[in-house]
Amino acid sequence: MDNEQLKSNLLSSKHWLRLVFMLLYAAVLQLASLVMWALVVVQFLFSLITGTDNQHLRRFGHSLSTYIYDVLKFLCYSSEEKPFPFADWPASNLDPVEEPAASVLPATNASEKAAE
């Protein structure tokens, strides 16, 4: 790399503007992480008290984790697309009546128990 190209890169507003966005998204990432931990605690308490998780919190947690992933992709240069608020909030594709995978018995175990 020659000096002219280096000087051009250092003076490029594109790089400096991305740095500003990266700093803003890094701060948003910290806030989103705090919200996620609060969600984890509330979901655990809800599950502890009622015996099942809250489907609305599960859907919000899914969309929040997708948002955090999108922010990390932007920060790591894996994506040039800026996440929310410059794009839509990630939709949760979880079915409201969908149960967590851990609570579903495999078909072989259920058929074996029925045969007993």
mmCIF file of N, CA and C in Angstrom:
data_model
loop_
_atom_site.group_PDB
_atom_site.id
_atom_site.type_symbol
_atom_site.label_atom_id
_atom_site.label_comp_id
_atom_site.label_asym_id
_atom_site.label_seq_id
_atom_site.Cartn_x
_atom_site.Cartn_y
_atom_site.Cartn_z
ATOM 1 N N MET A 1 0.845 -1.164 0.000
ATOM 2 C CA MET A 1 0.000 0.000 0.000
ATOM 3 C C MET A 1 0.899 1.239 0.000
ATOM 4 N N ASP A 2 0.611 2.128 -0.897
ATOM 5 C CA ASP A 2 1.424 3.339 -0.963
ATOM 6 C C ASP A 2 0.835 4.428 -0.054
ATOM 7 N N ASN A 3 1.590 5.478 0.113
ATOM 8 C CA ASN A 3 1.198 6.558 1.027
ATOM 9 C C ASN A 3 -0.060 7.283 0.584
ATOM 10 N N GLU A 4 -0.243 7.425 -0.715
ATOM 11 C CA GLU A 4 -1.423 8.124 -1.231
ATOM 12 C C GLU A 4 -2.701 7.333 -0.910
ATOM 13 N N GLN A 5 -2.635 6.029 -1.060
ATOM 14 C CA GLN A 5 -3.801 5.195 -0.769
ATOM 15 C C GLN A 5 -4.095 5.208 0.736
ATOM 16 N N LEU A 6 -3.059 5.150 1.538
ATOM 17 C CA LEU A 6 -3.228 5.212 2.984
ATOM 18 C C LEU A 6 -3.864 6.550 3.384
ATOM 19 N N LYS A 7 -3.373 7.642 2.819
ATOM 20 C CA LYS A 7 -3.923 8.967 3.106
ATOM 21 C C LYS A 7 -5.376 9.047 2.665
ATOM 22 N N SER A 8 -5.685 8.477 1.526
ATOM 23 C CA SER A 8 -7.056 8.459 1.028
ATOM 24 C C SER A 8 -7.969 7.665 1.957
ATOM 25 N N ASN A 9 -7.489 6.518 2.440
ATOM 26 C CA ASN A 9 -8.284 5.700 3.366
ATOM 27 C C ASN A 9 -8.516 6.428 4.689
ATOM 28 N N LEU A 10 -7.470 7.093 5.203
ATOM 29 C CA LEU A 10 -7.596 7.796 6.473
ATOM 30 C C LEU A 10 -8.529 8.994 6.397
ATOM 31 N N LEU A 11 -8.616 9.623 5.249
ATOM 32 C CA LEU A 11 -9.468 10.793 5.084
ATOM 33 C C LEU A 11 -10.856 10.453 4.558
ATOM 34 N N SER A 12 -11.115 9.190 4.298
ATOM 35 C CA SER A 12 -12.401 8.767 3.755
ATOM 36 C C SER A 12 -13.503 8.928 4.798
ATOM 37 N N SER A 13 -14.516 9.686 4.444
ATOM 38 C CA SER A 13 -15.625 9.893 5.381
ATOM 39 C C SER A 13 -16.429 8.605 5.579
ATOM 40 N N LYS A 14 -16.387 7.716 4.621
ATOM 41 C CA LYS A 14 -17.116 6.442 4.723
ATOM 42 C C LYS A 14 -16.654 5.649 5.946
ATOM 43 N N HIS A 15 -15.347 5.568 6.151
ATOM 44 C CA HIS A 15 -14.803 4.814 7.279
ATOM 45 C C HIS A 15 -15.135 5.482 8.614
ATOM 46 N N TRP A 16 -15.033 6.790 8.660
ATOM 47 C CA TRP A 16 -15.290 7.512 9.906
ATOM 48 C C TRP A 16 -16.771 7.491 10.259
ATOM 49 N N LEU A 17 -17.628 7.542 9.254
ATOM 50 C CA LEU A 17 -19.064 7.450 9.501
ATOM 51 C C LEU A 17 -19.423 6.062 10.029
ATOM 52 N N ARG A 18 -18.797 5.040 9.474
ATOM 53 C CA ARG A 18 -19.034 3.683 9.978
ATOM 54 C C ARG A 18 -18.573 3.572 11.437
ATOM 55 N N LEU A 19 -17.464 4.207 11.785
ATOM 56 C CA LEU A 19 -16.996 4.188 13.167
ATOM 57 C C LEU A 19 -18.034 4.805 14.100
ATOM 58 N N VAL A 20 -18.644 5.897 13.696
ATOM 59 C CA VAL A 20 -19.683 6.533 14.513
ATOM 60 C C VAL A 20 -20.841 5.561 14.723
ATOM 61 N N PHE A 21 -21.297 4.921 13.637
ATOM 62 C CA PHE A 21 -22.382 3.940 13.756
ATOM 63 C C PHE A 21 -21.963 2.754 14.623
ATOM 64 N N MET A 22 -20.731 2.324 14.492
ATOM 65 C CA MET A 22 -20.257 1.189 15.287
ATOM 66 C C MET A 22 -20.246 1.533 16.775
ATOM 67 N N LEU A 23 -19.838 2.741 17.118
ATOM 68 C CA LEU A 23 -19.844 3.152 18.522
ATOM 69 C C LEU A 23 -21.270 3.235 19.066
ATOM 70 N N LEU A 24 -22.179 3.759 18.253
ATOM 71 C CA LEU A 24 -23.581 3.825 18.670
ATOM 72 C C LEU A 24 -24.161 2.422 18.857
ATOM 73 N N TYR A 25 -23.898 1.537 17.917
ATOM 74 C CA TYR A 25 -24.421 0.172 18.021
ATOM 75 C C TYR A 25 -23.754 -0.609 19.155
ATOM 76 N N ALA A 26 -22.515 -0.291 19.478
ATOM 77 C CA ALA A 26 -21.870 -0.943 20.619
ATOM 78 C C ALA A 26 -22.579 -0.544 21.916
ATOM 79 N N ALA A 27 -22.977 0.712 22.032
ATOM 80 C CA ALA A 27 -23.730 1.161 23.207
ATOM 81 C C ALA A 27 -25.112 0.512 23.238
ATOM 82 N N VAL A 28 -25.759 0.432 22.087
ATOM 83 C CA VAL A 28 -27.072 -0.222 22.001
ATOM 84 C C VAL A 28 -26.954 -1.699 22.360
ATOM 85 N N LEU A 29 -25.867 -2.320 21.956
ATOM 86 C CA LEU A 29 -25.635 -3.730 22.274
ATOM 87 C C LEU A 29 -25.555 -3.944 23.781
ATOM 88 N N GLN A 30 -24.902 -3.038 24.483
ATOM 89 C CA GLN A 30 -24.821 -3.150 25.942
ATOM 90 C C GLN A 30 -26.206 -3.025 26.578
ATOM 91 N N LEU A 31 -26.992 -2.095 26.075
ATOM 92 C CA LEU A 31 -28.351 -1.921 26.586
ATOM 93 C C LEU A 31 -29.214 -3.150 26.272
ATOM 94 N N ALA A 32 -29.095 -3.665 25.057
ATOM 95 C CA ALA A 32 -29.861 -4.853 24.666
ATOM 96 C C ALA A 32 -29.472 -6.059 25.513
ATOM 97 N N SER A 33 -28.206 -6.156 25.875
ATOM 98 C CA SER A 33 -27.758 -7.254 26.736
ATOM 99 C C SER A 33 -28.384 -7.162 28.121
ATOM 100 N N LEU A 34 -28.481 -5.950 28.652
ATOM 101 C CA LEU A 34 -29.138 -5.764 29.943
ATOM 102 C C LEU A 34 -30.614 -6.144 29.874
ATOM 103 N N VAL A 35 -31.271 -5.740 28.801
ATOM 104 C CA VAL A 35 -32.680 -6.096 28.617
ATOM 105 C C VAL A 35 -32.830 -7.610 28.508
ATOM 106 N N MET A 36 -31.903 -8.250 27.799
ATOM 107 C CA MET A 36 -31.977 -9.709 27.646
ATOM 108 C C MET A 36 -31.834 -10.397 29.002
ATOM 109 N N TRP A 37 -30.900 -9.931 29.843
ATOM 110 C CA TRP A 37 -30.736 -10.539 31.164
ATOM 111 C C TRP A 37 -31.972 -10.326 32.028
ATOM 112 N N ALA A 38 -32.583 -9.141 31.952
ATOM 113 C CA ALA A 38 -33.824 -8.898 32.691
ATOM 114 C C ALA A 38 -34.917 -9.843 32.200
ATOM 115 N N LEU A 39 -34.978 -10.043 30.889
ATOM 116 C CA LEU A 39 -35.949 -10.959 30.302
ATOM 117 C C LEU A 39 -35.714 -12.388 30.785
ATOM 118 N N VAL A 40 -34.469 -12.799 30.868
ATOM 119 C CA VAL A 40 -34.127 -14.142 31.346
ATOM 120 C C VAL A 40 -34.624 -14.333 32.779
ATOM 121 N N VAL A 41 -34.380 -13.349 33.636
ATOM 122 C CA VAL A 41 -34.792 -13.458 35.031
ATOM 123 C C VAL A 41 -36.316 -13.488 35.144
ATOM 124 N N VAL A 42 -36.993 -12.592 34.432
ATOM 125 C CA VAL A 42 -38.457 -12.546 34.488
ATOM 126 C C VAL A 42 -39.051 -13.839 33.943
ATOM 127 N N GLN A 43 -38.511 -14.339 32.854
ATOM 128 C CA GLN A 43 -39.025 -15.586 32.272
ATOM 129 C C GLN A 43 -38.825 -16.745 33.241
ATOM 130 N N PHE A 44 -37.671 -16.789 33.909
ATOM 131 C CA PHE A 44 -37.426 -17.851 34.883
ATOM 132 C C PHE A 44 -38.415 -17.763 36.039
ATOM 133 N N LEU A 45 -38.609 -16.563 36.569
ATOM 134 C CA LEU A 45 -39.554 -16.393 37.675
ATOM 135 C C LEU A 45 -40.975 -16.750 37.252
ATOM 136 N N PHE A 46 -41.347 -16.349 36.050
ATOM 137 C CA PHE A 46 -42.678 -16.676 35.531
ATOM 138 C C PHE A 46 -42.839 -18.192 35.433
ATOM 139 N N SER A 47 -41.823 -18.842 34.918
ATOM 140 C CA SER A 47 -41.859 -20.298 34.788
ATOM 141 C C SER A 47 -41.880 -20.984 36.143
ATOM 142 N N LEU A 48 -41.143 -20.446 37.085
ATOM 143 C CA LEU A 48 -41.088 -21.010 38.432
ATOM 144 C C LEU A 48 -42.443 -20.913 39.119
ATOM 145 N N ILE A 49 -43.123 -19.795 38.940
ATOM 146 C CA ILE A 49 -44.401 -19.568 39.609
ATOM 147 C C ILE A 49 -45.551 -20.285 38.911
ATOM 148 N N THR A 50 -45.609 -20.194 37.579
ATOM 149 C CA THR A 50 -46.758 -20.749 36.854
ATOM 150 C C THR A 50 -46.532 -22.165 36.347
ATOM 151 N N GLY A 51 -45.294 -22.601 36.277
ATOM 152 C CA GLY A 51 -45.002 -23.939 35.760
ATOM 153 C C GLY A 51 -44.765 -23.976 34.269
ATOM 154 N N THR A 52 -44.929 -22.856 33.587
ATOM 155 C CA THR A 52 -44.674 -22.787 32.148
ATOM 156 C C THR A 52 -44.146 -21.395 31.808
ATOM 157 N N ASP A 53 -43.501 -21.309 30.672
ATOM 158 C CA ASP A 53 -42.947 -20.018 30.270
ATOM 159 C C ASP A 53 -44.028 -19.131 29.669
ATOM 160 N N ASN A 54 -43.721 -17.846 29.561
ATOM 161 C CA ASN A 54 -44.625 -16.874 28.967
ATOM 162 C C ASN A 54 -44.339 -16.797 27.471
ATOM 163 N N GLN A 55 -45.347 -17.072 26.659
ATOM 164 C CA GLN A 55 -45.146 -17.109 25.208
ATOM 165 C C GLN A 55 -44.797 -15.743 24.634
ATOM 166 N N HIS A 56 -45.371 -14.682 25.197
ATOM 167 C CA HIS A 56 -45.054 -13.331 24.708
ATOM 168 C C HIS A 56 -43.595 -12.978 25.000
ATOM 169 N N LEU A 57 -43.130 -13.335 26.189
ATOM 170 C CA LEU A 57 -41.724 -13.094 26.522
ATOM 171 C C LEU A 57 -40.808 -13.955 25.667
ATOM 172 N N ARG A 58 -41.237 -15.171 25.362
ATOM 173 C CA ARG A 58 -40.427 -16.054 24.508
ATOM 174 C C ARG A 58 -40.274 -15.457 23.112
ATOM 175 N N ARG A 59 -41.387 -14.943 22.551
ATOM 176 C CA ARG A 59 -41.307 -14.337 21.217
ATOM 177 C C ARG A 59 -40.441 -13.080 21.231
ATOM 178 N N PHE A 60 -40.608 -12.243 22.288
ATOM 179 C CA PHE A 60 -39.775 -11.037 22.383
ATOM 180 C C PHE A 60 -38.302 -11.406 22.552
ATOM 181 N N GLY A 61 -38.026 -12.413 23.365
ATOM 182 C CA GLY A 61 -36.647 -12.869 23.552
ATOM 183 C C GLY A 61 -36.034 -13.369 22.264
ATOM 184 N N HIS A 62 -36.847 -14.044 21.463
ATOM 185 C CA HIS A 62 -36.343 -14.538 20.171
ATOM 186 C C HIS A 62 -36.009 -13.376 19.246
ATOM 187 N N SER A 63 -36.903 -12.389 19.160
ATOM 188 C CA SER A 63 -36.622 -11.249 18.278
ATOM 189 C C SER A 63 -35.469 -10.402 18.819
ATOM 190 N N LEU A 64 -35.356 -10.274 20.145
ATOM 191 C CA LEU A 64 -34.238 -9.518 20.731
ATOM 192 C C LEU A 64 -32.907 -10.219 20.470
ATOM 193 N N SER A 65 -32.881 -11.535 20.584
ATOM 194 C CA SER A 65 -31.631 -12.252 20.317
ATOM 195 C C SER A 65 -31.254 -12.154 18.837
ATOM 196 N N THR A 66 -32.250 -12.136 17.963
ATOM 197 C CA THR A 66 -31.971 -11.935 16.534
ATOM 198 C C THR A 66 -31.413 -10.537 16.292
ATOM 199 N N TYR A 67 -31.959 -9.549 16.986
ATOM 200 C CA TYR A 67 -31.458 -8.183 16.865
ATOM 201 C C TYR A 67 -30.008 -8.083 17.346
ATOM 202 N N ILE A 68 -29.716 -8.703 18.486
ATOM 203 C CA ILE A 68 -28.347 -8.701 19.007
ATOM 204 C C ILE A 68 -27.400 -9.343 17.998
ATOM 205 N N TYR A 69 -27.838 -10.432 17.373
ATOM 206 C CA TYR A 69 -27.030 -11.096 16.342
ATOM 207 C C TYR A 69 -26.789 -10.156 15.164
ATOM 208 N N ASP A 70 -27.830 -9.438 14.738
ATOM 209 C CA ASP A 70 -27.683 -8.494 13.623
ATOM 210 C C ASP A 70 -26.697 -7.374 13.970
ATOM 211 N N VAL A 71 -26.760 -6.878 15.199
ATOM 212 C CA VAL A 71 -25.828 -5.822 15.632
ATOM 213 C C VAL A 71 -24.400 -6.357 15.626
ATOM 214 N N LEU A 72 -24.211 -7.573 16.133
ATOM 215 C CA LEU A 72 -22.867 -8.156 16.145
ATOM 216 C C LEU A 72 -22.334 -8.369 14.724
ATOM 217 N N LYS A 73 -23.207 -8.790 13.807
ATOM 218 C CA LYS A 73 -22.765 -8.940 12.408
ATOM 219 C C LYS A 73 -22.295 -7.603 11.844
ATOM 220 N N PHE A 74 -23.029 -6.518 12.159
ATOM 221 C CA PHE A 74 -22.627 -5.199 11.675
ATOM 222 C C PHE A 74 -21.296 -4.774 12.293
ATOM 223 N N LEU A 75 -21.138 -4.995 13.593
ATOM 224 C CA LEU A 75 -19.912 -4.582 14.274
ATOM 225 C C LEU A 75 -18.685 -5.358 13.786
ATOM 226 N N CYS A 76 -18.884 -6.600 13.395
ATOM 227 C CA CYS A 76 -17.762 -7.453 12.951
ATOM 228 C C CYS A 76 -17.533 -7.387 11.437
ATOM 229 N N TYR A 77 -18.204 -6.460 10.767
ATOM 230 C CA TYR A 77 -18.079 -6.296 9.320
ATOM 231 C C TYR A 77 -18.594 -7.502 8.543
ATOM 232 N N SER A 78 -19.425 -8.324 9.155
ATOM 233 C CA SER A 78 -20.025 -9.443 8.425
ATOM 234 C C SER A 78 -21.230 -8.982 7.630
ATOM 235 N N SER A 79 -21.705 -7.790 7.923
ATOM 236 C CA SER A 79 -22.846 -7.233 7.210
ATOM 237 C C SER A 79 -22.676 -5.729 7.102
ATOM 238 N N GLU A 80 -23.076 -5.186 5.969
ATOM 239 C CA GLU A 80 -23.065 -3.737 5.785
ATOM 240 C C GLU A 80 -24.432 -3.146 6.119
ATOM 241 N N GLU A 81 -25.424 -4.003 6.320
ATOM 242 C CA GLU A 81 -26.776 -3.545 6.614
ATOM 243 C C GLU A 81 -26.881 -3.129 8.077
ATOM 244 N N LYS A 82 -27.329 -1.899 8.287
ATOM 245 C CA LYS A 82 -27.482 -1.405 9.656
ATOM 246 C C LYS A 82 -28.770 -1.981 10.247
ATOM 247 N N PRO A 83 -28.693 -2.505 11.470
ATOM 248 C CA PRO A 83 -29.892 -3.030 12.120
ATOM 249 C C PRO A 83 -30.864 -1.918 12.536
ATOM 250 N N PHE A 84 -31.939 -2.299 13.213
ATOM 251 C CA PHE A 84 -32.923 -1.360 13.728
ATOM 252 C C PHE A 84 -32.203 -0.230 14.460
ATOM 253 N N PRO A 85 -32.526 1.000 14.280
ATOM 254 C CA PRO A 85 -33.706 1.605 13.693
ATOM 255 C C PRO A 85 -33.597 1.925 12.208
ATOM 256 N N PHE A 86 -32.518 1.517 11.558
ATOM 257 C CA PHE A 86 -32.362 1.769 10.125
ATOM 258 C C PHE A 86 -32.944 0.646 9.287
ATOM 259 N N ALA A 87 -33.382 -0.402 9.939
ATOM 260 C CA ALA A 87 -34.070 -1.518 9.291
ATOM 261 C C ALA A 87 -35.230 -1.899 10.205
ATOM 262 N N ASP A 88 -36.070 -2.787 9.738
ATOM 263 C CA ASP A 88 -37.193 -3.238 10.551
ATOM 264 C C ASP A 88 -36.702 -4.055 11.743
ATOM 265 N N TRP A 89 -37.485 -4.015 12.822
ATOM 266 C CA TRP A 89 -37.194 -4.856 13.980
ATOM 267 C C TRP A 89 -37.369 -6.306 13.548
ATOM 268 N N PRO A 90 -36.463 -7.201 13.937
ATOM 269 C CA PRO A 90 -36.587 -8.597 13.510
ATOM 270 C C PRO A 90 -37.866 -9.234 14.041
ATOM 271 N N ALA A 91 -38.583 -9.881 13.156
ATOM 272 C CA ALA A 91 -39.821 -10.554 13.541
ATOM 273 C C ALA A 91 -39.494 -11.898 14.170
ATOM 274 N N SER A 92 -40.293 -12.265 15.146
ATOM 275 C CA SER A 92 -40.144 -13.580 15.754
ATOM 276 C C SER A 92 -40.955 -14.566 14.929
ATOM 277 N N ASN A 93 -40.308 -15.608 14.460
ATOM 278 C CA ASN A 93 -41.016 -16.598 13.651
ATOM 279 C C ASN A 93 -41.496 -17.767 14.501
ATOM 280 N N LEU A 94 -41.510 -17.581 15.825
ATOM 281 C CA LEU A 94 -41.984 -18.635 16.716
ATOM 282 C C LEU A 94 -43.503 -18.660 16.711
ATOM 283 N N ASP A 95 -44.060 -19.840 16.594
ATOM 284 C CA ASP A 95 -45.494 -20.029 16.680
ATOM 285 C C ASP A 95 -45.917 -19.813 18.126
ATOM 286 N N PRO A 96 -47.001 -19.069 18.395
ATOM 287 C CA PRO A 96 -47.372 -18.795 19.771
ATOM 288 C C PRO A 96 -47.682 -20.038 20.597
ATOM 289 N N VAL A 97 -48.048 -21.139 19.965
ATOM 290 C CA VAL A 97 -48.342 -22.351 20.729
ATOM 291 C C VAL A 97 -47.213 -23.365 20.635
ATOM 292 N N GLU A 98 -46.120 -22.987 20.013
ATOM 293 C CA GLU A 98 -44.978 -23.881 19.867
ATOM 294 C C GLU A 98 -44.337 -24.131 21.228
ATOM 295 N N GLU A 99 -44.072 -25.382 21.529
ATOM 296 C CA GLU A 99 -43.428 -25.755 22.784
ATOM 297 C C GLU A 99 -41.923 -25.842 22.569
ATOM 298 N N PRO A 100 -41.139 -25.608 23.607
ATOM 299 C CA PRO A 100 -39.687 -25.782 23.479
ATOM 300 C C PRO A 100 -39.354 -27.213 23.080
ATOM 301 N N ALA A 101 -38.290 -27.387 22.311
ATOM 302 C CA ALA A 101 -37.917 -28.697 21.787
ATOM 303 C C ALA A 101 -37.603 -29.692 22.885
ATOM 304 N N ALA A 102 -37.121 -29.255 24.021
ATOM 305 C CA ALA A 102 -36.731 -30.165 25.098
ATOM 306 C C ALA A 102 -37.924 -30.879 25.718
ATOM 307 N N SER A 103 -39.130 -30.295 25.599
ATOM 308 C CA SER A 103 -40.283 -30.898 26.247
ATOM 309 C C SER A 103 -40.986 -31.926 25.353
ATOM 310 N N VAL A 104 -40.544 -32.077 24.111
ATOM 311 C CA VAL A 104 -41.175 -33.014 23.191
ATOM 312 C C VAL A 104 -40.425 -34.336 23.238
ATOM 313 N N LEU A 105 -41.158 -35.419 23.495
ATOM 314 C CA LEU A 105 -40.540 -36.745 23.530
ATOM 315 C C LEU A 105 -40.283 -37.238 22.120
ATOM 316 N N PRO A 106 -39.153 -37.882 21.878
ATOM 317 C CA PRO A 106 -38.926 -38.468 20.564
ATOM 318 C C PRO A 106 -39.964 -39.560 20.297
ATOM 319 N N ALA A 107 -40.309 -39.780 19.052
ATOM 320 C CA ALA A 107 -41.345 -40.736 18.674
ATOM 321 C C ALA A 107 -41.003 -42.148 19.133
ATOM 322 N N THR A 108 -39.725 -42.523 19.112
ATOM 323 C CA THR A 108 -39.352 -43.881 19.502
ATOM 324 C C THR A 108 -39.606 -44.117 20.982
ATOM 325 N N ASN A 109 -39.320 -43.139 21.823
ATOM 326 C CA ASN A 109 -39.554 -43.308 23.253
ATOM 327 C C ASN A 109 -41.042 -43.362 23.563
ATOM 328 N N ALA A 110 -41.838 -42.543 22.901
ATOM 329 C CA ALA A 110 -43.280 -42.525 23.151
ATOM 330 C C ALA A 110 -43.911 -43.837 22.713
ATOM 331 N N SER A 111 -43.477 -44.389 21.561
ATOM 332 C CA SER A 111 -44.065 -45.646 21.093
ATOM 333 C C SER A 111 -43.616 -46.808 21.961
ATOM 334 N N GLU A 112 -42.370 -46.739 22.485
ATOM 335 C CA GLU A 112 -41.891 -47.794 23.381
ATOM 336 C C GLU A 112 -42.677 -47.799 24.686
ATOM 337 N N LYS A 113 -42.983 -46.596 25.220
ATOM 338 C CA LYS A 113 -43.730 -46.500 26.467
ATOM 339 C C LYS A 113 -45.170 -46.979 26.269
ATOM 340 N N ALA A 114 -45.760 -46.708 25.099
ATOM 341 C CA ALA A 114 -47.116 -47.144 24.822
ATOM 342 C C ALA A 114 -47.187 -48.662 24.714
ATOM 343 N N ALA A 115 -46.123 -49.287 24.228
ATOM 344 C CA ALA A 115 -46.109 -50.731 24.052
ATOM 345 C C ALA A 115 -45.977 -51.456 25.384
ATOM 346 N N GLU A 116 -45.448 -50.778 26.400
ATOM 347 C CA GLU A 116 -45.240 -51.418 27.704
ATOM 348 C C GLU A 116 -46.486 -51.662 28.445
#
